[in-house]
Amino acid sequence: MRIGELAGKAGVSVRALRYYEEQELLVPSRSSGGQRHYPDAAVDQVWLIQQFYAAGLSSKSILALMPSVREGRATPEALSLLTAERDRLDRQSRELANARDKLDDIIATAGSHSCVRPR
């Protein structure tokens, strides 16, 4: 399929696909006229790339994972990278939960005290 068709099926912009190509995350074949052609599996690859970005992975980390994605099985290196990323997300989740708890304390304290200056 051509780039516009992939963009429509994957729900992303053509610009995003070109960026993924620049980062070597998505590798199309080229026609004799230079047009990009993608396999049907590219729709799933684009979805996964977006999920990795949403999880906070860098282009470099995603690039390291793409051979495993294309082969459909994880190498020991990919598993190590995924484990490290999961651990990073766990740390961030704990930090966010702590920040939320502090905000809850501030809200509870503010709600129990009058903010109006006595006369």
PDB file of C-alpha atoms in Angstrom, residues 10-68:
ATOM      1  CA  ALA A  10      -3.243   3.553  10.797  1.00  0.00           C
ATOM      2  CA  GLY A  11      -4.939   6.827  11.736  1.00  0.00           C
ATOM      3  CA  VAL A  12      -1.768   8.885  11.542  1.00  0.00           C
ATOM      4  CA  SER A  13      -0.539  11.672   9.315  1.00  0.00           C
ATOM      5  CA  VAL A  14       1.677  11.159   6.297  1.00  0.00           C
ATOM      6  CA  ARG A  15       4.134  13.439   8.070  1.00  0.00           C
ATOM      7  CA  ALA A  16       4.284  11.020  11.026  1.00  0.00           C
ATOM      8  CA  LEU A  17       5.019   8.132   8.678  1.00  0.00           C
ATOM      9  CA  ARG A  18       7.810  10.090   7.037  1.00  0.00           C
ATOM     10  CA  TYR A  19       9.231  10.841  10.472  1.00  0.00           C
ATOM     11  CA  TYR A  20       9.108   7.143  11.385  1.00  0.00           C
ATOM     12  CA  GLU A  21      10.933   6.435   8.138  1.00  0.00           C
ATOM     13  CA  GLU A  22      13.592   9.086   8.926  1.00  0.00           C
ATOM     14  CA  GLN A  23      14.097   7.406  12.302  1.00  0.00           C
ATOM     15  CA  GLU A  24      14.351   4.026  10.503  1.00  0.00           C
ATOM     16  CA  LEU A  25      11.390   2.716  12.518  1.00  0.00           C
ATOM     17  CA  LEU A  26       9.401   2.002   9.377  1.00  0.00           C
ATOM     18  CA  VAL A  27      11.129   0.817   6.217  1.00  0.00           C
ATOM     19  CA  PRO A  28       9.107   0.922   3.000  1.00  0.00           C
ATOM     20  CA  SER A  29      10.125  -0.569  -0.297  1.00  0.00           C
ATOM     21  CA  ARG A  30      10.344   1.811  -3.245  1.00  0.00           C
ATOM     22  CA  SER A  31       8.869   1.521  -6.714  1.00  0.00           C
ATOM     23  CA  SER A  32      10.979   2.281  -9.771  1.00  0.00           C
ATOM     24  CA  GLY A  33       9.419   5.754  -9.661  1.00  0.00           C
ATOM     25  CA  GLY A  34      10.485   6.226  -6.021  1.00  0.00           C
ATOM     26  CA  GLN A  35       7.036   5.817  -4.462  1.00  0.00           C
ATOM     27  CA  ARG A  36       6.877   4.254  -1.025  1.00  0.00           C
ATOM     28  CA  HIS A  37       5.127   0.915  -0.665  1.00  0.00           C
ATOM     29  CA  TYR A  38       4.293  -0.676   2.673  1.00  0.00           C
ATOM     30  CA  PRO A  39       3.212  -4.221   3.518  1.00  0.00           C
ATOM     31  CA  ASP A  40      -0.122  -4.798   5.258  1.00  0.00           C
ATOM     32  CA  ALA A  41       1.794  -5.529   8.485  1.00  0.00           C
ATOM     33  CA  ALA A  42       2.902  -1.878   8.551  1.00  0.00           C
ATOM     34  CA  VAL A  43      -0.474  -0.869  10.051  1.00  0.00           C
ATOM     35  CA  ASP A  44       0.271  -2.955  13.146  1.00  0.00           C
ATOM     36  CA  GLN A  45       3.859  -1.714  13.245  1.00  0.00           C
ATOM     37  CA  VAL A  46       2.691   1.913  13.218  1.00  0.00           C
ATOM     38  CA  TRP A  47       0.242   1.185  16.048  1.00  0.00           C
ATOM     39  CA  LEU A  48       3.042  -0.401  18.087  1.00  0.00           C
ATOM     40  CA  ILE A  49       5.418   2.490  17.382  1.00  0.00           C
ATOM     41  CA  GLN A  50       2.745   4.881  18.670  1.00  0.00           C
ATOM     42  CA  GLN A  51       2.249   2.755  21.792  1.00  0.00           C
ATOM     43  CA  PHE A  52       5.992   2.776  22.469  1.00  0.00           C
ATOM     44  CA  TYR A  53       6.103   6.568  22.090  1.00  0.00           C
ATOM     45  CA  ALA A  54       3.062   6.919  24.370  1.00  0.00           C
ATOM     46  CA  ALA A  55       4.885   4.822  26.969  1.00  0.00           C
ATOM     47  CA  GLY A  56       7.774   7.282  26.837  1.00  0.00           C
ATOM     48  CA  LEU A  57      10.290   5.253  24.851  1.00  0.00           C
ATOM     49  CA  SER A  58      12.779   7.185  22.763  1.00  0.00           C
ATOM     50  CA  SER A  59      13.239   6.721  19.032  1.00  0.00           C
ATOM     51  CA  LYS A  60      16.559   5.035  19.796  1.00  0.00           C
ATOM     52  CA  SER A  61      14.905   2.501  22.115  1.00  0.00           C
ATOM     53  CA  ILE A  62      12.090   1.847  19.653  1.00  0.00           C
ATOM     54  CA  LEU A  63      14.641   1.341  16.866  1.00  0.00           C
ATOM     55  CA  ALA A  64      16.412  -1.261  18.997  1.00  0.00           C
ATOM     56  CA  LEU A  65      13.087  -3.108  19.413  1.00  0.00           C
ATOM     57  CA  MET A  66      11.982  -3.039  15.770  1.00  0.00           C
ATOM     58  CA  PRO A  67      13.912  -6.143  14.631  1.00  0.00           C
ATOM     59  CA  SER A  68      12.054  -8.148  17.291  1.00  0.00           C
TER      60      SER A  68
END
